[in-house]
mmCIF file of C-alpha atoms and ligand atoms in Angstrom:
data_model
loop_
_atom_site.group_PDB
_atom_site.id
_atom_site.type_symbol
_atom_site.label_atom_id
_atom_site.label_comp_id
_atom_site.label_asym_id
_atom_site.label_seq_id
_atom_site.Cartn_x
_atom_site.Cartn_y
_atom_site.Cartn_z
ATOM 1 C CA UNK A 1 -18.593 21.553 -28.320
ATOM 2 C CA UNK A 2 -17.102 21.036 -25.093
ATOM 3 C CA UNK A 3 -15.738 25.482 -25.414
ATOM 4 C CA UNK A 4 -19.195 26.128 -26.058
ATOM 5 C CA UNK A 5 -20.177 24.634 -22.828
ATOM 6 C CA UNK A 6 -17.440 26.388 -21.093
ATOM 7 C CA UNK A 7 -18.453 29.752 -22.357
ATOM 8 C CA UNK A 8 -22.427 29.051 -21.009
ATOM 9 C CA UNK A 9 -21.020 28.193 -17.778
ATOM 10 C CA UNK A 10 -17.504 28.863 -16.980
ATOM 11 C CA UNK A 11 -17.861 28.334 -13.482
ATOM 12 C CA UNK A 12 -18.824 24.779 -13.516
ATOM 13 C CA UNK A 13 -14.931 23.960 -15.331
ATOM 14 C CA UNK A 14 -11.928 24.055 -12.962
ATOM 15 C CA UNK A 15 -8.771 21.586 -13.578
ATOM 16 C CA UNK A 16 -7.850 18.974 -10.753
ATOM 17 C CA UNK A 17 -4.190 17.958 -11.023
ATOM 18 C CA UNK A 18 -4.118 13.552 -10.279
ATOM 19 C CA UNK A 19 -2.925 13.297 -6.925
ATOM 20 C CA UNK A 20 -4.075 10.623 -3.893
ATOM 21 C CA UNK A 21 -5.974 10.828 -0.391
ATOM 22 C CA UNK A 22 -3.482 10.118 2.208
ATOM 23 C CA UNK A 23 -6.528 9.005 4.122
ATOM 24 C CA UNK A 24 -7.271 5.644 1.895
ATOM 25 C CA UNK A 25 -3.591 5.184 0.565
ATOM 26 C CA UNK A 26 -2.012 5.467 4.358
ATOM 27 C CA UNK A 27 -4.062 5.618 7.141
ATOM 28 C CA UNK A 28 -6.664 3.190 5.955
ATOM 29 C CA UNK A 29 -4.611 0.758 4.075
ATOM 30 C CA UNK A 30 -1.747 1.222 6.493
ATOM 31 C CA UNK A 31 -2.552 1.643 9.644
ATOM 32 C CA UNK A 32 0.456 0.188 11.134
ATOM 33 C CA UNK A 33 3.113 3.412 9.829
ATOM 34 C CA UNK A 34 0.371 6.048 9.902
ATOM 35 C CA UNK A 35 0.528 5.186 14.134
ATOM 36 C CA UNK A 36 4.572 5.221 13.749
ATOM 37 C CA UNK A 37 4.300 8.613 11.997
ATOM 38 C CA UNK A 38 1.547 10.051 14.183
ATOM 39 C CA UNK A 39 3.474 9.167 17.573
ATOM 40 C CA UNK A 40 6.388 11.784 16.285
ATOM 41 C CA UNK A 41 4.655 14.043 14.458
ATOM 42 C CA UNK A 42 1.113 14.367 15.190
ATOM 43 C CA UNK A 43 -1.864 13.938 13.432
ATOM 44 C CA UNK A 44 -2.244 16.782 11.218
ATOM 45 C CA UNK A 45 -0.438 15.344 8.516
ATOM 46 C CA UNK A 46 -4.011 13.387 7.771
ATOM 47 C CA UNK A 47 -5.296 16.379 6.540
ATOM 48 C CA UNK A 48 -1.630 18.356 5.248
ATOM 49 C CA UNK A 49 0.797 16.273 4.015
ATOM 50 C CA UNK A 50 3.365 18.938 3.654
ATOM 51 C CA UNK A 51 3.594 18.249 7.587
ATOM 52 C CA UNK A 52 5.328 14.870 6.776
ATOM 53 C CA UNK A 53 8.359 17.075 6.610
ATOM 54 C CA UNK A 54 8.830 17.342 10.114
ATOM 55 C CA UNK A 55 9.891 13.553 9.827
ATOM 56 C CA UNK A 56 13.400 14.746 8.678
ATOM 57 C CA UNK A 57 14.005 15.320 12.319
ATOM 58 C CA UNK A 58 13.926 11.890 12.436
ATOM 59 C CA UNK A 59 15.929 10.580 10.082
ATOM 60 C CA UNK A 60 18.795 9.300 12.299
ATOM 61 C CA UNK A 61 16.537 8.439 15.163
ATOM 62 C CA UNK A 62 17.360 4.537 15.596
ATOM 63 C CA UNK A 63 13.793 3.653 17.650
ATOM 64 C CA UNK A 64 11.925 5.467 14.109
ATOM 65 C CA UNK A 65 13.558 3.515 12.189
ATOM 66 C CA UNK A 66 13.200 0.598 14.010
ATOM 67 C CA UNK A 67 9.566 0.976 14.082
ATOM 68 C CA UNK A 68 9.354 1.760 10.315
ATOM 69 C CA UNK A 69 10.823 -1.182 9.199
ATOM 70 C CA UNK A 70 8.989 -3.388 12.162
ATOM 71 C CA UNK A 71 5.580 -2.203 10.374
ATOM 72 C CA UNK A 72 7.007 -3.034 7.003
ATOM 73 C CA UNK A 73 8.219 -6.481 7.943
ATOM 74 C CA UNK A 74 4.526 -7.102 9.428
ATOM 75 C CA UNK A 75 2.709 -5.926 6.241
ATOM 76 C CA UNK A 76 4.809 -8.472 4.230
ATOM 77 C CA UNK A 77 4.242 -11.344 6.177
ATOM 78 C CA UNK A 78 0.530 -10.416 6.270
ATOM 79 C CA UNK A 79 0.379 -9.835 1.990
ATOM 80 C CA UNK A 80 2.676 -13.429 2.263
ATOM 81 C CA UNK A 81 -0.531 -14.818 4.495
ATOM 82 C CA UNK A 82 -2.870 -13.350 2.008
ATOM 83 C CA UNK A 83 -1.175 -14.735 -0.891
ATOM 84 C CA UNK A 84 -0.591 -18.614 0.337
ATOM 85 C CA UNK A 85 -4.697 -18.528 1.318
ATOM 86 C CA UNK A 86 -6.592 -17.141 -1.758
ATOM 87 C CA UNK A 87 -3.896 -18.299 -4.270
ATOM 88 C CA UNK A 88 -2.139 -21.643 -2.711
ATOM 89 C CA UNK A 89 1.433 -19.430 -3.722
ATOM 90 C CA UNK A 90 4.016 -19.870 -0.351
ATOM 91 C CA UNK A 91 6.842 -16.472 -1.028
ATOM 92 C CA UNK A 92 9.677 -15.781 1.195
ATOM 93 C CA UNK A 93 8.479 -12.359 3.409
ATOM 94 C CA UNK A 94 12.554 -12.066 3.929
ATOM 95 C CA UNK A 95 12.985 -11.424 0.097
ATOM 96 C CA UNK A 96 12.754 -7.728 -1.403
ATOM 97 C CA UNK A 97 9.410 -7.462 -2.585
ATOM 98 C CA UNK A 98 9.589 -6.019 -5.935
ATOM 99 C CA UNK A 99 6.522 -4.955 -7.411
ATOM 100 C CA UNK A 100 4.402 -3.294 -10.381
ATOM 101 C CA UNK A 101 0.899 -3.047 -10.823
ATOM 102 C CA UNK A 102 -1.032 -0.812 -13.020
ATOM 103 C CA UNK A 103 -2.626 -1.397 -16.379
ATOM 104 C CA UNK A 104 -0.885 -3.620 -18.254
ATOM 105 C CA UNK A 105 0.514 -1.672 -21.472
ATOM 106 C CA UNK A 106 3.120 -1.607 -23.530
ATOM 107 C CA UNK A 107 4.407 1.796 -22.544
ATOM 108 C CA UNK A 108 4.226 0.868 -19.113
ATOM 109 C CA UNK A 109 7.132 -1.785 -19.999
ATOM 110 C CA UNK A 110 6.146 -4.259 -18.016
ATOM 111 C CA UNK A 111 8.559 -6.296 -20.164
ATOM 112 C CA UNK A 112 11.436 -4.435 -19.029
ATOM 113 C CA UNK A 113 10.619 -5.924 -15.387
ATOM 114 C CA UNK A 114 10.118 -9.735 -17.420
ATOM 115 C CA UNK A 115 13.479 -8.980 -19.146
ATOM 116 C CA UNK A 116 15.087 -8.274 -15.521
ATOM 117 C CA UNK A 117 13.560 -11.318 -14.173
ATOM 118 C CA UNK A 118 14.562 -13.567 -16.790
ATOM 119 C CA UNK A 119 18.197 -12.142 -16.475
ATOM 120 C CA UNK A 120 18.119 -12.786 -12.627
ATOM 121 C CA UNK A 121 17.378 -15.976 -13.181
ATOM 122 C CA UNK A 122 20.041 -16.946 -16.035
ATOM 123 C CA UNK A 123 22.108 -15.346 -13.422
ATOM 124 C CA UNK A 124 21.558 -18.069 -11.053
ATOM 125 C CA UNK A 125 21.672 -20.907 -13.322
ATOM 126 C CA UNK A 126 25.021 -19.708 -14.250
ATOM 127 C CA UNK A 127 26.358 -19.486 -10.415
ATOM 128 C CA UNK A 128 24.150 -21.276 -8.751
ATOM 129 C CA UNK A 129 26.377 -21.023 -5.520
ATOM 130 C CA UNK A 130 27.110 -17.148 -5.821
ATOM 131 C CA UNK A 131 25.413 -14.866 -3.159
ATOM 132 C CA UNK A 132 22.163 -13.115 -4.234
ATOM 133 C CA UNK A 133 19.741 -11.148 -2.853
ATOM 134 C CA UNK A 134 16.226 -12.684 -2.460
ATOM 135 C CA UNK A 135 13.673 -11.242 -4.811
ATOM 136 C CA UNK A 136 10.062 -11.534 -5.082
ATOM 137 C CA UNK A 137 8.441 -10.008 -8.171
ATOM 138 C CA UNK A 138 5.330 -9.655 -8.400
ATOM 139 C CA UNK A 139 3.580 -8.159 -11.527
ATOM 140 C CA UNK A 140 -0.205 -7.544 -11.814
ATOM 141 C CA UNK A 141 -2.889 -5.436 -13.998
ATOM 142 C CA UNK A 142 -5.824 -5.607 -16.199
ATOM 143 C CA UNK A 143 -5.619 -5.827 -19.909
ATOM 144 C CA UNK A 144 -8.479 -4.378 -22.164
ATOM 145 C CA UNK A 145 -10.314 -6.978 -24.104
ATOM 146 C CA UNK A 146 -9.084 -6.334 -27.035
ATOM 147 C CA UNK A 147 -5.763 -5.570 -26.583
ATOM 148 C CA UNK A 148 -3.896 -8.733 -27.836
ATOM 149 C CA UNK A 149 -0.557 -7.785 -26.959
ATOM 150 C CA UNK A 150 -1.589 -6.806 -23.518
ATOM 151 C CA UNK A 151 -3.271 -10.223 -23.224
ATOM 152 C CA UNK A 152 0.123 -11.783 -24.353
ATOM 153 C CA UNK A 153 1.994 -9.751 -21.375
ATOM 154 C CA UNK A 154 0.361 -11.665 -18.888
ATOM 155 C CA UNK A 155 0.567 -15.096 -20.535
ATOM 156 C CA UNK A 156 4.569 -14.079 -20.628
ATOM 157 C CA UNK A 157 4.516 -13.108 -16.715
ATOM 158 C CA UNK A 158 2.561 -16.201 -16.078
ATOM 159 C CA UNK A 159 4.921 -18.471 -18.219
ATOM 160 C CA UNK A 160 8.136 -17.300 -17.442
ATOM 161 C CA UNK A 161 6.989 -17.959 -13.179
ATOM 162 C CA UNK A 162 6.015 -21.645 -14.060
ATOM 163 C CA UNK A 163 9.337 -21.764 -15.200
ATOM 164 C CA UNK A 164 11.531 -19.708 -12.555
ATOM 165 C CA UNK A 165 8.824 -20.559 -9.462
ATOM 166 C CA UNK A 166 9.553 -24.658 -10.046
ATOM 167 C CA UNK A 167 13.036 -24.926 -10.307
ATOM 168 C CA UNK A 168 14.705 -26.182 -7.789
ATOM 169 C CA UNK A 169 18.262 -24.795 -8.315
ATOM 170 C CA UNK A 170 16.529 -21.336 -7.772
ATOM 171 C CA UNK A 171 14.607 -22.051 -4.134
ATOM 172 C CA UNK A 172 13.233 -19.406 -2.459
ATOM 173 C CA UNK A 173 16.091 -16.643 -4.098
ATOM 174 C CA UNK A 174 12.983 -15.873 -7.054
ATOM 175 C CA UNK A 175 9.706 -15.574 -7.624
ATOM 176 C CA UNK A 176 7.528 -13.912 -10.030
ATOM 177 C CA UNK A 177 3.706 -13.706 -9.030
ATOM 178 C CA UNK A 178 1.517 -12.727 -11.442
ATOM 179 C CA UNK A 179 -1.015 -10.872 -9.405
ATOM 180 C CA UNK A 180 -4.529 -11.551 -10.370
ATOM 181 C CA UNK A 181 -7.579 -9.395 -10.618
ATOM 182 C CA UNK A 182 -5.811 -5.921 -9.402
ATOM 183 C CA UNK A 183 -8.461 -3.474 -8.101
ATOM 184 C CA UNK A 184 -8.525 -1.080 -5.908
ATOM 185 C CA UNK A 185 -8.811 -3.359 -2.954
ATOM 186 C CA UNK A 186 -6.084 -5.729 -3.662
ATOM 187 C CA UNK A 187 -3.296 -2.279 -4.341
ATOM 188 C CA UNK A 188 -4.471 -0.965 -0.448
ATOM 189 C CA UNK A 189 -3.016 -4.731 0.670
ATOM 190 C CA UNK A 190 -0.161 -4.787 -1.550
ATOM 191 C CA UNK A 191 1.361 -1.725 -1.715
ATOM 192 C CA UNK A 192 1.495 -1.317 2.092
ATOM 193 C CA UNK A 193 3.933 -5.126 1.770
ATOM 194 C CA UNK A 194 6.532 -2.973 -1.294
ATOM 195 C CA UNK A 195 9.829 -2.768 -0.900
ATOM 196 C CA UNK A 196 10.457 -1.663 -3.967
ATOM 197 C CA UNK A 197 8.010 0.488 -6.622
ATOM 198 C CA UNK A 198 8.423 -0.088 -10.472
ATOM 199 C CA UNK A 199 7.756 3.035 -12.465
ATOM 200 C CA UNK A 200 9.507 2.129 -15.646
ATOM 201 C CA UNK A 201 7.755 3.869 -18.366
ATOM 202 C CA UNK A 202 9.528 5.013 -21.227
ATOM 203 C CA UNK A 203 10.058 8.873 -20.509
ATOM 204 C CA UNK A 204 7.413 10.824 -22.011
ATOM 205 C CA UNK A 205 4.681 8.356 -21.859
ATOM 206 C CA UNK A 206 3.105 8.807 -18.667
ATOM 207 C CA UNK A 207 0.864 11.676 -18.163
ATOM 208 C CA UNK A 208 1.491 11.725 -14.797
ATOM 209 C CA UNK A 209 0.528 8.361 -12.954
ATOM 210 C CA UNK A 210 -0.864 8.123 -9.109
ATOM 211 C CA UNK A 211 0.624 4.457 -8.250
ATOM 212 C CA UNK A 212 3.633 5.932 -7.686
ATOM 213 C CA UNK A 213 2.320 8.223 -4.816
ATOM 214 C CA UNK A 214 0.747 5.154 -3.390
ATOM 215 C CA UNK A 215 4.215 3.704 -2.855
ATOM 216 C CA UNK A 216 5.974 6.245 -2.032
ATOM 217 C CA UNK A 217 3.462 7.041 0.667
ATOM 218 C CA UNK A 218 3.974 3.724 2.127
ATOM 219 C CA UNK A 219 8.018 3.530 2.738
ATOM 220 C CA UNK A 220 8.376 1.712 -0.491
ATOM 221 C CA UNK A 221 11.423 2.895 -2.617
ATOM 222 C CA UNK A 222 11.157 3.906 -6.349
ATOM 223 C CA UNK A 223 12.878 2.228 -9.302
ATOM 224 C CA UNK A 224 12.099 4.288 -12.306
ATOM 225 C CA UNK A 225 12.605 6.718 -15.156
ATOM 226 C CA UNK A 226 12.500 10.409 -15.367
ATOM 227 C CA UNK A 227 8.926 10.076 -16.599
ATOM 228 C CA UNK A 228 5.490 11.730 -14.996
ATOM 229 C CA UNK A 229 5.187 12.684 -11.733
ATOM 230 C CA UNK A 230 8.414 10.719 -10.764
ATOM 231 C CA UNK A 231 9.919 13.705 -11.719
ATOM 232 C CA UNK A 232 8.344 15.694 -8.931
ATOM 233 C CA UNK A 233 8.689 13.009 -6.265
ATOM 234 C CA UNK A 234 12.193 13.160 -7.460
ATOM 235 C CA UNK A 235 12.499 16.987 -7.456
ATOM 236 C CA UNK A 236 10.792 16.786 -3.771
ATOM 237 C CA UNK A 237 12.868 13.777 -2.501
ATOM 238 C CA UNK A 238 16.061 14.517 -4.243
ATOM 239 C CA UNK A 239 16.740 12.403 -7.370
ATOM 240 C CA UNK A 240 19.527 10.324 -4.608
ATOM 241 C CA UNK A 241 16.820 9.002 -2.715
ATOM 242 C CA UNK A 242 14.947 6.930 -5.793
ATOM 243 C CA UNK A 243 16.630 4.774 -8.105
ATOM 244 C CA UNK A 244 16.123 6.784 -11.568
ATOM 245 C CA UNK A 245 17.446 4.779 -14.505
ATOM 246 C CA UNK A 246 17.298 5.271 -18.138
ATOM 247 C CA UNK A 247 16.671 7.520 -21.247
ATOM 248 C CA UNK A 248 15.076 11.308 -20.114
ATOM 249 C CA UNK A 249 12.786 12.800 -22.740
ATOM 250 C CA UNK A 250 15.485 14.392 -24.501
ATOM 251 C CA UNK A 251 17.666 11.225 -24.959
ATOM 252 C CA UNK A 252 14.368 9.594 -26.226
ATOM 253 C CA UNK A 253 14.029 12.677 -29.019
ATOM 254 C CA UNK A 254 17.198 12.117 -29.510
ATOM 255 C CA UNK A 255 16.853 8.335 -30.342
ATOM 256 C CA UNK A 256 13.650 8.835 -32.608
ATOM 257 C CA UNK A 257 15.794 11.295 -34.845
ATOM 258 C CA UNK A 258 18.604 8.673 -35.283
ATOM 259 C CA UNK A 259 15.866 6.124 -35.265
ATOM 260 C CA UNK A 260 16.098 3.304 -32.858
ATOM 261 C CA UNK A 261 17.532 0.119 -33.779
ATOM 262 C CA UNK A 262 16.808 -2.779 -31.391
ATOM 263 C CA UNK A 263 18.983 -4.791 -33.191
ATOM 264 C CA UNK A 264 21.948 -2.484 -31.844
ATOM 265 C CA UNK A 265 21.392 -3.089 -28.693
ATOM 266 C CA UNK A 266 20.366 -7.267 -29.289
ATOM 267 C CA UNK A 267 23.408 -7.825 -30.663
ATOM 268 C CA UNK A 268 25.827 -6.098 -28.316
ATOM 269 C CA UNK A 269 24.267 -7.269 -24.909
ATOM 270 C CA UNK A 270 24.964 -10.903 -24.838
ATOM 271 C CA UNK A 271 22.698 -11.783 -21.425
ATOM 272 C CA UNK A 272 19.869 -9.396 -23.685
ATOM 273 C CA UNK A 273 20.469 -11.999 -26.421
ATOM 274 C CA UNK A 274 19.870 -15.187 -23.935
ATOM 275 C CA UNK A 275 16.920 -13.460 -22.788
ATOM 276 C CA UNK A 276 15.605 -12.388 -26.180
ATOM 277 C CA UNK A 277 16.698 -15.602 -27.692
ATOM 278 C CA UNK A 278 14.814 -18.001 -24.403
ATOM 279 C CA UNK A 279 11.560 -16.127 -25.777
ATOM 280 C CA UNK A 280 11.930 -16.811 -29.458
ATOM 281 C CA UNK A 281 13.105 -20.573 -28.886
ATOM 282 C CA UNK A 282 10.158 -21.165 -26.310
ATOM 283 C CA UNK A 283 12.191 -22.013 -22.920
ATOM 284 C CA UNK A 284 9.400 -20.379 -21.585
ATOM 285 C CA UNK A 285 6.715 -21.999 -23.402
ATOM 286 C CA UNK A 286 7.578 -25.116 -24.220
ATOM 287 C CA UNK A 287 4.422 -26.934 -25.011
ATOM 288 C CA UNK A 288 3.952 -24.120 -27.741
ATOM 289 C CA UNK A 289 7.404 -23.000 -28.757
ATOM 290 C CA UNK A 290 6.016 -20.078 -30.986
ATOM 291 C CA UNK A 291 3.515 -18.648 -28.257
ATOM 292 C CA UNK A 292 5.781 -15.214 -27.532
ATOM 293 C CA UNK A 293 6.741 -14.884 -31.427
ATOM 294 C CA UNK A 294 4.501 -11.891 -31.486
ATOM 295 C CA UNK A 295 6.272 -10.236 -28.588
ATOM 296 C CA UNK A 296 10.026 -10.827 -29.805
ATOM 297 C CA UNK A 297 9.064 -9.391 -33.472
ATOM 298 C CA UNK A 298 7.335 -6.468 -31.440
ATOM 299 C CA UNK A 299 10.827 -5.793 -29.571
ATOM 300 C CA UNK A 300 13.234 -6.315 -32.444
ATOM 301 C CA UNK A 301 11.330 -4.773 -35.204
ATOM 302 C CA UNK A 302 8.354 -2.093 -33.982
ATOM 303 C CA UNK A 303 9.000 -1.223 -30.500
ATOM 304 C CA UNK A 304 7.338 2.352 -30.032
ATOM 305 C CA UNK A 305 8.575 2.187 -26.146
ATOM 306 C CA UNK A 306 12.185 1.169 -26.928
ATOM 307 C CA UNK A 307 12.463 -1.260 -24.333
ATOM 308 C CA UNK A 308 16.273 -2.995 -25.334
ATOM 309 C CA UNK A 309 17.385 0.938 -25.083
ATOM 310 C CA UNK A 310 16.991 1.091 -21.081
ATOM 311 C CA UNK A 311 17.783 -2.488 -20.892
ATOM 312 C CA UNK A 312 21.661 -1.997 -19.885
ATOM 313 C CA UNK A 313 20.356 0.571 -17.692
ATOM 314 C CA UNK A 314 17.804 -0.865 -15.802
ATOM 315 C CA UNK A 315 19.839 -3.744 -14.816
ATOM 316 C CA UNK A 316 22.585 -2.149 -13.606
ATOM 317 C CA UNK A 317 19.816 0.331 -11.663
ATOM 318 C CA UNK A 318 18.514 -3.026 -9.753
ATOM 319 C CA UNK A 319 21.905 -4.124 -9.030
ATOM 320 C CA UNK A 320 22.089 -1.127 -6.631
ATOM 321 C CA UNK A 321 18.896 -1.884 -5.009
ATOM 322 C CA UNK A 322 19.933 -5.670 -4.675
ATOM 323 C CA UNK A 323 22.977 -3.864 -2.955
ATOM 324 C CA UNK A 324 21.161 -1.560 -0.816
ATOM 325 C CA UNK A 325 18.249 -3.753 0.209
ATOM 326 C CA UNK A 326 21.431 -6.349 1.827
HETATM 327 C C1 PLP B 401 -3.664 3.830 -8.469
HETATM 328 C C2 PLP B 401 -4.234 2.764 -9.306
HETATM 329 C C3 PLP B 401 -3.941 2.731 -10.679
HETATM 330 C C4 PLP B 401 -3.024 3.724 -11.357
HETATM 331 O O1 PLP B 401 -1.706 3.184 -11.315
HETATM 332 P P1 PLP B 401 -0.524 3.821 -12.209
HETATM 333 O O2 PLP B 401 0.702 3.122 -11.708
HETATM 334 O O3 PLP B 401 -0.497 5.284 -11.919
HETATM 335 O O4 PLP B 401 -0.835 3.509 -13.618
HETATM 336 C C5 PLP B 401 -4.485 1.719 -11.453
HETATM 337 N N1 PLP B 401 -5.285 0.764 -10.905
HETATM 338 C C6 PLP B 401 -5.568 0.750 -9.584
HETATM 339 C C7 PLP B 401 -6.435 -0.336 -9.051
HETATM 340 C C8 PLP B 401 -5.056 1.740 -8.737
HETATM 341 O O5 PLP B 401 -5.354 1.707 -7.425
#
């Protein structure tokens, strides 16, 4: 047993919180701000990141900013480089990059993001001459072997941009990228390009997560729920500096005792209908019409990560990044 162990040899057990190494996840990956930061504040911040307080001085200082969002602007257009060589895939670097990558799982509701795109576009369709904000998404993560419903998560991301990423009343105004092969390697050049950070968990699911520090680390903003440690980079930003959205653990118990009807919520959002309705009808698969049918039954009938509950939410949420990023 792992206690008898422990009792042998106390001394060899001690916990270790998840956190990151400001050295890979900014001043390797991102050179470009770590020089920014370091030419106002010093260096020591490499080794004590509490110093990257001293940056509030800053706040209102026009050149800082200037600089910030000159080093930004550069990693895009070299992730949009990166992207049009090893993948053939031309993106707009003057759109908001939105992006999530981590493991692809259910909990991690990476169809909440598909659901969002899908609306964005239906959005357009609808108004094709109406202002809108430029968006990139761009989803990526592993599934486990033998995780069919994973497996299906990426055929949906893949599906849905053959269908948004060729249609010419959209243009350049969205994209979804489905983000191959996500290691290590590839999050140090992507997450250095983000705009904008998807944490969208369903609150109490995620331990604690370390993506999120990446992001943050690198001037990208969060859009997420009240879920692992987003609730200490909100406690240490202030919740009004990241985009929190959604059910908090509470409103989740809450849910579970009344017990969650996804019907509820498909029948009274009409643009979560279209959505809902595009997968079931195959829109977005139209050489196999019944290729999602798994997915849709999932949502409407044995969603343990309530998805259509933080639906109403999470779009209104990204209209006030949309806002903000313009
Ligand atoms: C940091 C990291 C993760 C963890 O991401 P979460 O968003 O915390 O799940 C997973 N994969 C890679 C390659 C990473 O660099």
């Amino acid at each position: 047993r792992f206690k008898d162990f422990y009792e042998l040899e106390p001394h060899k057990f001690q916990n270790k919180t998840n956190g990151i190494t400001p050295r890979r996840w900014l001043l390797l990956c991102n050179p470009g701000l770590a020089e920014v930061i370091a030419q106002r504040i010093g260096e020591e911040f490499v080794a004590d990141l509490d110093q990257l307080q001293r940056l509030r001085g800053f706040v209102d200082d026009e050149s800082f900013i200037r600089d910030v969002a000159k080093v930004k602007q550069e990693n895009k257009a070299k992730f949009a480089a990166f992207l049009e060589r090893e993948y053939g895939v031309q993106v707009n670097p003057a759109s908001l990059f939105d992006i999530q990558v981590k493991r692809i799982h259910e909990y991690k509701r990476q169809l909440l993001n598909c659901l969002h795109v899908i609306t964005l576009y239906n959005r357009i369709k609808k108004e094709p001459n109406k202002p809108f904000v430029p968006r990139t998404v761009m989803i990526g993560g592993k599934a486990a072997p033998g995780y069919h419903m994973a497996k299906m998560i990426i055929k949906l991301v893949t599906s849905i941009g053959d269908v948004v990423n060729r249609d010419p009343a959209v243009g350049d105004r969205l994209k979804l990228i489905f983000l191959e092969n996500y290691r290590v390697s590839l999050a140090e050049k992507v997450i250095p390009a983000a705009d904008l950070s998807e944490q969208i968990s369903t609150a109490g699911t995620e331990a604690s997560g370390t993506g999120n520090m990446k992001f943050m680390l690198n001037g990208a903003l969060t859009i997420g729920t009240m879920d692992g440690a987003n609730v200490e980079m909100a406690e240490e930003a202030g919740e009004e500096n990241l985009f929190i959205f959604g059910m908090r653990v509470p409103d989740v118990e809450a849910l579970d005792r009344r017990g969650y009807c996804a019907r509820e919520f498909y029948e009274r959002l009409p643009e979560l209908r279209e959505a809902v309705d595009q997968l079931s009808s195959g829109f977005f698969s139209p050489h196999q019409p019944d290729l999602f049918r798994d997915i849709v039954n999932m949502l409407l009938n044995h969603d343990r990560f309530k998805v259509f509950a933080d639906y109403e939410d999470y779009i209104k949420c990204q209209e006030k990044v949309s806002a903000l990023y313009k």
